[in-house]
Short mmCIF file of C-alpha atoms and ligand atoms in Angstrom, two decimals:
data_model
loop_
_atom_site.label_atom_id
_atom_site.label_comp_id
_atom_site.label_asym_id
_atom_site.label_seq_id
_atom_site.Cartn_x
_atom_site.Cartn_y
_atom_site.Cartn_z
CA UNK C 233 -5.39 -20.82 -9.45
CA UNK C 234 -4.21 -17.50 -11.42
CA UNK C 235 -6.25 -14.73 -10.90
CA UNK C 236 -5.72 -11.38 -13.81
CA UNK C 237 -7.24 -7.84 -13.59
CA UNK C 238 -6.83 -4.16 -14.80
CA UNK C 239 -7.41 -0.63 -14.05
CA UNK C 240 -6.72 2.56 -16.32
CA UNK C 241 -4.22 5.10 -15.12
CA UNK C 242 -7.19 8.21 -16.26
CA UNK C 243 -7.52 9.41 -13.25
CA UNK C 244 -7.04 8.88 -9.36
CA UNK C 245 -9.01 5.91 -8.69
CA UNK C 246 -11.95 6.16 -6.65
CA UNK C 247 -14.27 4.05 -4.01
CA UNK C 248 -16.27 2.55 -6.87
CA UNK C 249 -13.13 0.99 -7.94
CA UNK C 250 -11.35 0.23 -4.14
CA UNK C 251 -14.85 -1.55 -3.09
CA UNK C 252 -15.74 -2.84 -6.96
CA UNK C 253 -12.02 -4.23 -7.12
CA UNK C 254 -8.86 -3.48 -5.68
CA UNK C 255 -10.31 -4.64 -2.10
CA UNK C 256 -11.08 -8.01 -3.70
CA UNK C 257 -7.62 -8.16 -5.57
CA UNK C 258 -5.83 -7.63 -2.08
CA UNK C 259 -7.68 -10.55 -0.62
CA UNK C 260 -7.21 -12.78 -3.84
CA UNK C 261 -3.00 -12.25 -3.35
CA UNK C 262 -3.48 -14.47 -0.13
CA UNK C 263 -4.47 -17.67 -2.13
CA UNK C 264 -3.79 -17.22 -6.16
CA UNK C 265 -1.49 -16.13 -8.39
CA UNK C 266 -2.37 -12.69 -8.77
CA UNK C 267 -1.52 -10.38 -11.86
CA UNK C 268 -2.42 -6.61 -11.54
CA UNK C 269 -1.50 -4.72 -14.20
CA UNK C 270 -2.43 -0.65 -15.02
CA UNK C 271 -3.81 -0.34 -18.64
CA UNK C 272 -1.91 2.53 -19.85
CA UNK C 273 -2.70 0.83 -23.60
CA UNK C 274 -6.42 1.34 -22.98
CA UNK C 275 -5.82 5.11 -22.11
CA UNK C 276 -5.17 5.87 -25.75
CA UNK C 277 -8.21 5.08 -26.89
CA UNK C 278 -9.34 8.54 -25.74
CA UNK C 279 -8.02 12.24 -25.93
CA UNK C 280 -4.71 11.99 -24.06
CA UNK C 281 -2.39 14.71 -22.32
CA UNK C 282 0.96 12.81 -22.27
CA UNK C 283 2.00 14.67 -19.32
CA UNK C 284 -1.19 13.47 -17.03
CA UNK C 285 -0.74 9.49 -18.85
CA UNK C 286 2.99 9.26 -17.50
CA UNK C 287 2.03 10.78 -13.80
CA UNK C 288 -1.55 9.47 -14.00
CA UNK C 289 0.63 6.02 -14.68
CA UNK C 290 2.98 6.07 -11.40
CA UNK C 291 0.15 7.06 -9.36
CA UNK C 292 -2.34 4.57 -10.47
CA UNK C 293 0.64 2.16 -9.83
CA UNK C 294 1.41 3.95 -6.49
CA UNK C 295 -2.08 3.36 -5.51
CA UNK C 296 -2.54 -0.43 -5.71
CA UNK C 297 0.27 -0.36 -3.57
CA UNK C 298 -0.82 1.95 -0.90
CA UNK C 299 -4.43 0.17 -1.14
CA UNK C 300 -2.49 -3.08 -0.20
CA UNK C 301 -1.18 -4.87 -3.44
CA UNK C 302 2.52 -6.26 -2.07
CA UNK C 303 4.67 -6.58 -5.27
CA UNK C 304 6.30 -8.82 -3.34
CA UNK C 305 2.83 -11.51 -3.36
CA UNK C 306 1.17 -10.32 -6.90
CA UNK C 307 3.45 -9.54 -10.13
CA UNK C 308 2.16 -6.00 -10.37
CA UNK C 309 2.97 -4.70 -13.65
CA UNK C 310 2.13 -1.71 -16.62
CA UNK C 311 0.46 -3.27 -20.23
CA UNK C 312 2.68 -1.19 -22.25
CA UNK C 313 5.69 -3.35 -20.70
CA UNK C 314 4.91 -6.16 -22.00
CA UNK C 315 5.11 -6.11 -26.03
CA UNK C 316 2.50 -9.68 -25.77
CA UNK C 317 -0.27 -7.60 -24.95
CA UNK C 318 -0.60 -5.53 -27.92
CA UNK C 319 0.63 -8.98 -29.75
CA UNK C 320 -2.18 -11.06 -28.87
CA UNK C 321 -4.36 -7.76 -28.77
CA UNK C 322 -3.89 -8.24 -32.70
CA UNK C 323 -4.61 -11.96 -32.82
CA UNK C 324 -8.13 -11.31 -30.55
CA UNK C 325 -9.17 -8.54 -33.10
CA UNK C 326 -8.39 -11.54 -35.75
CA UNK C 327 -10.83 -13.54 -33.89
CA UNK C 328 -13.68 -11.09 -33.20
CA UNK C 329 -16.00 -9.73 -35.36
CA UNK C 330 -16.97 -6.58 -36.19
CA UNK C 331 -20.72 -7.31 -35.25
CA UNK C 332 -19.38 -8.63 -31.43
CA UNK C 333 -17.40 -5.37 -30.43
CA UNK C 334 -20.48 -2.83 -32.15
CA UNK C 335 -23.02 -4.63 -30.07
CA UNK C 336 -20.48 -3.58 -26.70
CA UNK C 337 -22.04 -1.04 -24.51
CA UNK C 338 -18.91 0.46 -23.38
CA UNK C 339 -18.31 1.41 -27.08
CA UNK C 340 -21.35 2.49 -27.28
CA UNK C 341 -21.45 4.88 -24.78
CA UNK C 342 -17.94 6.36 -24.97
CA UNK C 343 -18.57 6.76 -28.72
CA UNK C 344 -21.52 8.48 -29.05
CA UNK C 345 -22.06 11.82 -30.39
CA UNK C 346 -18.01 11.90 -31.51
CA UNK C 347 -17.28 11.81 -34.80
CA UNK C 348 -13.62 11.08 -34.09
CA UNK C 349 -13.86 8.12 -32.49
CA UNK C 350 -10.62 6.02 -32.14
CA UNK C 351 -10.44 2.99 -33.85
CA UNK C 352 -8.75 2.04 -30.66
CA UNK C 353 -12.08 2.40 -28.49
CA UNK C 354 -13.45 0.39 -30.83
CA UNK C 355 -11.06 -2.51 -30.72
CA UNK C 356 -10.66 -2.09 -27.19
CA UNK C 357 -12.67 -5.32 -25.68
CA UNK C 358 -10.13 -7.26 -27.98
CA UNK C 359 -7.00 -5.97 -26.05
CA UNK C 360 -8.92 -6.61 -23.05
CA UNK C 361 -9.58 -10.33 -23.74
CA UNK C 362 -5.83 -10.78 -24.66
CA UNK C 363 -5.05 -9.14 -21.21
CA UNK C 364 -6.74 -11.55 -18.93
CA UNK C 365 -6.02 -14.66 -21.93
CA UNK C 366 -2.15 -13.63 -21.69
CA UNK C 367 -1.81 -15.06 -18.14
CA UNK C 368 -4.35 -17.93 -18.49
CA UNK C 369 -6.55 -16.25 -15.59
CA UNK C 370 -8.64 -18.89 -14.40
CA UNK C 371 -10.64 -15.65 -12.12
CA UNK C 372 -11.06 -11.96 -13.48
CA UNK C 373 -12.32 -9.54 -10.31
CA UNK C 374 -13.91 -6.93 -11.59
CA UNK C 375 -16.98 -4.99 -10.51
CA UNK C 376 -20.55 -5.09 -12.76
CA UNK C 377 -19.34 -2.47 -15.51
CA UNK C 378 -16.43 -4.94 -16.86
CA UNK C 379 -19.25 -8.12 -17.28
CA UNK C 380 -19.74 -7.49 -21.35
CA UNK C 381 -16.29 -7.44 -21.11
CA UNK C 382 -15.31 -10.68 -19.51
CA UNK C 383 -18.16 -12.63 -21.96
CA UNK C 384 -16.63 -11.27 -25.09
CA UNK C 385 -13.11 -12.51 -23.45
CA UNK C 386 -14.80 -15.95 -23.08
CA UNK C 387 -16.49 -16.36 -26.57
CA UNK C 388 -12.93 -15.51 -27.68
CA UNK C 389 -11.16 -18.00 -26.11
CA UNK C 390 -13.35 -20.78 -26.74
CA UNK C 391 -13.93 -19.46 -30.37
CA UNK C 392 -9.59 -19.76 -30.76
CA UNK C 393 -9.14 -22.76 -28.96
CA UNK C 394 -11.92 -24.45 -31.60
CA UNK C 395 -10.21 -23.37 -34.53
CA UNK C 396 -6.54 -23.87 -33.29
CA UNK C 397 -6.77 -26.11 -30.36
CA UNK C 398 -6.34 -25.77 -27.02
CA UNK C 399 -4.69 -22.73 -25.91
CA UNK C 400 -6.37 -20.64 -23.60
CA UNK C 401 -8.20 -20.65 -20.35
CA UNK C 402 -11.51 -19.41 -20.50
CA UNK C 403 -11.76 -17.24 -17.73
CA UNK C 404 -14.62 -16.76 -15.14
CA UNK C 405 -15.63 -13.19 -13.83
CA UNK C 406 -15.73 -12.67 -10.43
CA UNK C 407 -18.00 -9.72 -9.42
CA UNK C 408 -18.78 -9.14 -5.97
CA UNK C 409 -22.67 -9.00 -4.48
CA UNK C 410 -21.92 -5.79 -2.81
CA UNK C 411 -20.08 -2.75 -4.08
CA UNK C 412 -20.06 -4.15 -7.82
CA UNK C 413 -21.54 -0.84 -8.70
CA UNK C 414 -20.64 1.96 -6.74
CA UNK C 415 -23.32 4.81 -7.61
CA UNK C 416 -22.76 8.51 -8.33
CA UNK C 417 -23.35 10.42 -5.38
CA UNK C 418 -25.17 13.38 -7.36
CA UNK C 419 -26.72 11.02 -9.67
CA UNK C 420 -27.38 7.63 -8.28
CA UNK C 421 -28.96 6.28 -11.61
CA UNK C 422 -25.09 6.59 -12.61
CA UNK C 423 -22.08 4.86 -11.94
CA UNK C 424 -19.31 6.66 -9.74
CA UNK C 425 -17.23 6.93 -12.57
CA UNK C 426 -13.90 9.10 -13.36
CA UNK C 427 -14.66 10.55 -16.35
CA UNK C 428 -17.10 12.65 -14.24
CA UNK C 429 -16.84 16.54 -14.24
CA UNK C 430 -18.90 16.98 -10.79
CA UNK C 431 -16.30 17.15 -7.93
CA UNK C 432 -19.17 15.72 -5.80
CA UNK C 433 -19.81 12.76 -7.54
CA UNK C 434 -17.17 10.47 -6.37
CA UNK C 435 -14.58 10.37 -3.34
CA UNK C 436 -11.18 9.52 -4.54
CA UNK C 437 -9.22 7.20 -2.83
CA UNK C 438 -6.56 10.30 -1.82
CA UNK C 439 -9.33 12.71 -0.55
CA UNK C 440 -8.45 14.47 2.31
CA UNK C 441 -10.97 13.15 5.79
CA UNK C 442 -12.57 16.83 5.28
CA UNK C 443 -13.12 16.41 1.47
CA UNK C 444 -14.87 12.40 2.66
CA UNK C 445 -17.19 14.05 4.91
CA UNK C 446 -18.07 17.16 2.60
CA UNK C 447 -19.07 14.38 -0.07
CA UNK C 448 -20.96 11.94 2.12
CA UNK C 449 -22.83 15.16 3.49
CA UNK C 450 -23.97 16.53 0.19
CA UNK C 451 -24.53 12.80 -1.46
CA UNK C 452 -28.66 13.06 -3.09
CA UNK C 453 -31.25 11.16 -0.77
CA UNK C 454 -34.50 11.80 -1.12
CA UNK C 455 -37.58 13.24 1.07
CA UNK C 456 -39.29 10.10 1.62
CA UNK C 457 -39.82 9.69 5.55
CA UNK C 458 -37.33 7.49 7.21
CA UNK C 459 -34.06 5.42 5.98
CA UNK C 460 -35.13 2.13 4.16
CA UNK C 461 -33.24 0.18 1.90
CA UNK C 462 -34.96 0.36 -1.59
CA UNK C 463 -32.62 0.54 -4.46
CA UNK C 464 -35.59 1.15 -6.75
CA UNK C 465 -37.51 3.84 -5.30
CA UNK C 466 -34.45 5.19 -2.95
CA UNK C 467 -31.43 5.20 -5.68
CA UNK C 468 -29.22 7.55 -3.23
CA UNK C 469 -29.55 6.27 0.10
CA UNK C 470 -29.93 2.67 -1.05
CA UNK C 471 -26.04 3.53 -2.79
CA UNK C 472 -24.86 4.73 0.78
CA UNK C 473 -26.20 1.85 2.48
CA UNK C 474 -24.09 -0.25 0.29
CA UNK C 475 -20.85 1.49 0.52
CA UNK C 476 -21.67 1.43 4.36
CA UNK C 477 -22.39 -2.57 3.83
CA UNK C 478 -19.09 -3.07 2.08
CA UNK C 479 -16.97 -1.41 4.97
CA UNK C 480 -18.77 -3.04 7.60
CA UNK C 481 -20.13 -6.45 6.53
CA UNK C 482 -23.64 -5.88 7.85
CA UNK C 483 -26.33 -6.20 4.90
CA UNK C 484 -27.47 -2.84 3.77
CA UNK C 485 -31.37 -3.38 5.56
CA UNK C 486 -30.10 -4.36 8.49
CA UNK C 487 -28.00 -0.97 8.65
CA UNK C 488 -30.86 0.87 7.37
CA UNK C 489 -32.89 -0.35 10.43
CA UNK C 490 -30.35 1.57 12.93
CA UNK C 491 -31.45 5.19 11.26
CA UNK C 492 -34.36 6.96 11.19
CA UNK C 493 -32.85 10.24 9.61
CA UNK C 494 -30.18 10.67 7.44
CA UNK C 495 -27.82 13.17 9.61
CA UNK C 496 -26.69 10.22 11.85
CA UNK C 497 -26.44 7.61 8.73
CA UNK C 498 -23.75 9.95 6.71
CA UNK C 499 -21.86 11.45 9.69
CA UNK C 500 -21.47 7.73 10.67
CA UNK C 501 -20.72 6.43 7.44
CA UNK C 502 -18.46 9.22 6.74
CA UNK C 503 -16.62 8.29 9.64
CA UNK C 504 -16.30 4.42 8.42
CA UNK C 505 -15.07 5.87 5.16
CA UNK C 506 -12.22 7.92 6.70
CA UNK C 507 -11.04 4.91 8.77
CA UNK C 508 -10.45 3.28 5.74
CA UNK C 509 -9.26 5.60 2.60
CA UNK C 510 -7.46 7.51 5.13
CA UNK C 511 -4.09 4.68 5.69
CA UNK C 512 -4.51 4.77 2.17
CA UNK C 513 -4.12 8.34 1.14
CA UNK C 514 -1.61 8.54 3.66
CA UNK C 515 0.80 5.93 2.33
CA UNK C 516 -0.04 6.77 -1.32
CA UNK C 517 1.76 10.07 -0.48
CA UNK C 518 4.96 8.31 0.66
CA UNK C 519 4.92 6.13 -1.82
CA UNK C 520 4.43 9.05 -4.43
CA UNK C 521 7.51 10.38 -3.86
CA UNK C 522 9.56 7.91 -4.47
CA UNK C 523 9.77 7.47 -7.80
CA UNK C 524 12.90 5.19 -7.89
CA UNK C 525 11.27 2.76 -5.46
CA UNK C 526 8.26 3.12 -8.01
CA UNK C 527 10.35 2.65 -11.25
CA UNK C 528 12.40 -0.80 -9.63
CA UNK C 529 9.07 -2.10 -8.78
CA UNK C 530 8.00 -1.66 -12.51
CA UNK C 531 11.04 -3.79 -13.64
CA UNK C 532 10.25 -6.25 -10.88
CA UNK C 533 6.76 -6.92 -11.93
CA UNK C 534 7.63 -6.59 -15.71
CA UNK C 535 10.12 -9.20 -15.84
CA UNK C 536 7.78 -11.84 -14.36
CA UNK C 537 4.42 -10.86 -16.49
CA UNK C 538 7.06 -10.89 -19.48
CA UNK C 539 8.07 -14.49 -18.71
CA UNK C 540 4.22 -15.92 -18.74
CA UNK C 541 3.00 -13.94 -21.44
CA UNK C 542 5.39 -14.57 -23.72
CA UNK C 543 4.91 -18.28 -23.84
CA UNK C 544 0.97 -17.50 -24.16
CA UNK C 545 1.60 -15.80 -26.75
CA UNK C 546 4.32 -18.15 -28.65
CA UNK C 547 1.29 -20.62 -28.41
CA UNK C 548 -0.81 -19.37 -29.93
CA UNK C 549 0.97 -17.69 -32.73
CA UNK C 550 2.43 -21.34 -32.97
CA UNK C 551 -1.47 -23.21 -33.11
CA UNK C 552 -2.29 -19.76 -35.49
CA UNK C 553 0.38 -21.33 -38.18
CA UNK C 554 2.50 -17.69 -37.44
CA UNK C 555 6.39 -19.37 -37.70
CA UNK C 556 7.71 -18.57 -34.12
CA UNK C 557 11.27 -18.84 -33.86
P1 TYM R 852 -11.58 0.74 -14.96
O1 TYM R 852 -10.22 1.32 -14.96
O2 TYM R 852 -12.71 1.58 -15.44
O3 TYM R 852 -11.97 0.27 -13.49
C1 TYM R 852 -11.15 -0.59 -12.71
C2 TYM R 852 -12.02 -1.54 -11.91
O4 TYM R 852 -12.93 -0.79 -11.10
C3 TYM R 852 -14.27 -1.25 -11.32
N1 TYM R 852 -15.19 -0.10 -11.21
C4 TYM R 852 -16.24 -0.06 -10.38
N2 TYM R 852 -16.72 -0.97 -9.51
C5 TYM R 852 -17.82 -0.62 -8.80
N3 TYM R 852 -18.43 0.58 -8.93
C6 TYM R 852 -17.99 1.52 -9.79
N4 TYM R 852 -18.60 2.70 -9.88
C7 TYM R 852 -16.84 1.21 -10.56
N5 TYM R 852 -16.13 1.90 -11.50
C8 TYM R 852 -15.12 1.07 -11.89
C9 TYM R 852 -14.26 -1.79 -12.75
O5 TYM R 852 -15.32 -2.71 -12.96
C10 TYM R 852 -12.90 -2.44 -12.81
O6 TYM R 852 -12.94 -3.74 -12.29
N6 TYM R 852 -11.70 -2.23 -18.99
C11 TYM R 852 -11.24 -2.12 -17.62
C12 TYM R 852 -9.73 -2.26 -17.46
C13 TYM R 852 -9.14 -3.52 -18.00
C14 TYM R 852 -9.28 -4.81 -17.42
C15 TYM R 852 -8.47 -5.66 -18.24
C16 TYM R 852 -9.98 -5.31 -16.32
C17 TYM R 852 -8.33 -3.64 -19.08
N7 TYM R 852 -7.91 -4.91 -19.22
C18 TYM R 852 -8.38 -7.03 -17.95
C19 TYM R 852 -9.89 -6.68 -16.04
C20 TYM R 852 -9.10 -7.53 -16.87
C21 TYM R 852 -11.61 -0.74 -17.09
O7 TYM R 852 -11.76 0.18 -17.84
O8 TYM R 852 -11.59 -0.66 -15.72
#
């Protein structure tokens, strides 16, 4: 069983991604093959500072370690190491249409209102697919967001391995039932997301136990009487109730039943959250400075990601009719 995901280095990561993800990539390195690998490809598709990719880069790698990624159990690795990816990137954009990647919401979104759109956002899905396709990822887990995503990857494959035969896995997403979509905290009808301006809006997954609590405190409700679980009608305190669910394992009504006001509900889910991020943030900071360590894992987790995609790739450019030699 190989199991293949992503995140981009734009940007600490936050809880939306540590309960939408990472937490479910730590428990998948018990039982698969796991590949984790930080998309520093798919950061060019927007502006970029070159001085926040490169840190933004060692962090985002420092973090999967810190949240509990052992390079030693998963090949954890950076795209831009391993020359297949933007290789079969190329062959995927040979196999989708224009019509499939205009029709992707992501695009759509990013995209609008710019009239200097990258090609590269718009070719992005394509890189994606060959991502997960490189390792022949049986299991993608990723939260809701990513879903397009992961069916484009699948009409790919099976589109290829009709015309050339057999070559790639088609891969199933795996998106959890809670925490798949981690909401804003000052806008609930949004996703926590990092290209947010508002402070408030997420916690990062290095916030300081004071900065947690701040958050949590200020996070919209709503003046209905009484803490209910109603995801419809009660956007804000339905979103707490999940992150609360995902930490503790309890469904979200059956936590909403303890409170009757929200003052007890974020002081003790504040609390919860600090238990957790706060290991985190503290052995991201070790890790953080020590770049050397950082660097020899790189090499560590290139080397083996090299080794599998390469065949992939040799594959298919083989069944394609490209000579390899
Ligand atoms: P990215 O970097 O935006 O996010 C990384 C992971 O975090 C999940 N996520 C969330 N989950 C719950 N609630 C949220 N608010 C939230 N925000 C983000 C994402 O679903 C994702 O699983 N396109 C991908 C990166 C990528 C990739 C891949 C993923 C590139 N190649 C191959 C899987 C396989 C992205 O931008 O994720």
């Amino acid at each position: 069983m190989r199991v293949l995901s992503g995140i981009q280095p734009t940007g600490m990561a936050h809880i939306g991604n540590y309960y939408g993800a990472i937490v479910n990539w730590v428990r998948e390195q018990e039982t698969a093959e796991s590949f984790y690998c930080v998309v520093d490809l798919h950061a060019l598709t927007i502006e970029v500072d070159p001085k926040e990719l490169e840190s933004g880069t060692l962090d985002t790698f420092a973090t999967l370690i810190a949240c509990g990624i052992d390079p030693n159990k998963s090949t954890l690795f950076v795209q831009s190491h391993v020359a297949a990816h933007p290789m079969l990137g190329w062959i995927m954009e040979c196999t989708a249409s224009m019509g499939e990647l205009n029709r992707m919401t992501q695009f759509k979104d990013k995209g609008r209102g710019s009239d200097s759109v990258k090609a590269g956002l718009f070719t992005y899905p394509a890189l994606m697919a060959a991502d997960i396709l490189a390792y022949q990822a049986d299991r993608v887990p990723v939260g809701d967001d990513q879903k397009q995503h992961l069916e484009l990857a699948r009409d790919l494959a099976t589109r290829f391995n009709r015309l050339y035969g057999e070559t790639f896995k088609v891969p199933e997403p795996q998106i959890p039932s809670v925490g798949a979509r981690v909401m804003d905290l000052t806008d609930p009808t949004k996703k926590m997301s990092k290209s947010s301006k508002v402070m408030n809006s997420k916690i990062y997954i290095t916030d300081s136990d004071k900065e947690i609590q701040k958050k949590i405190s200020r996070a919209v409700t709503d003046t209905f009487e009484g803490v209910a679980y109603d995801p419809q009608n009660r956007p804000g305190v339905a979103n707490l109730l999940e992150i609360f669910s995902v930490i503790t394992l309890q469904k979200p009504q059956d936590i909403a039943e303890k409170y009757s006001t929200y003052g007890p509900l974020k002081k003790d889910l504040s609390d919860a959250l600090i238990e957790q991020i706060s290991p985190v943030r503290e052995r991201f900071i070790e890790l953080q400075n020590d770049k050397g360590e950082l660097f020899a894992l790189m090499q560590k987790g290139a080397s083996r990601a090299i080794e599998v995609a390469e065949e992939t790739s040799r594959r298919a450019r083989r069944a394609m009719g490209l000579v390899v030699i």
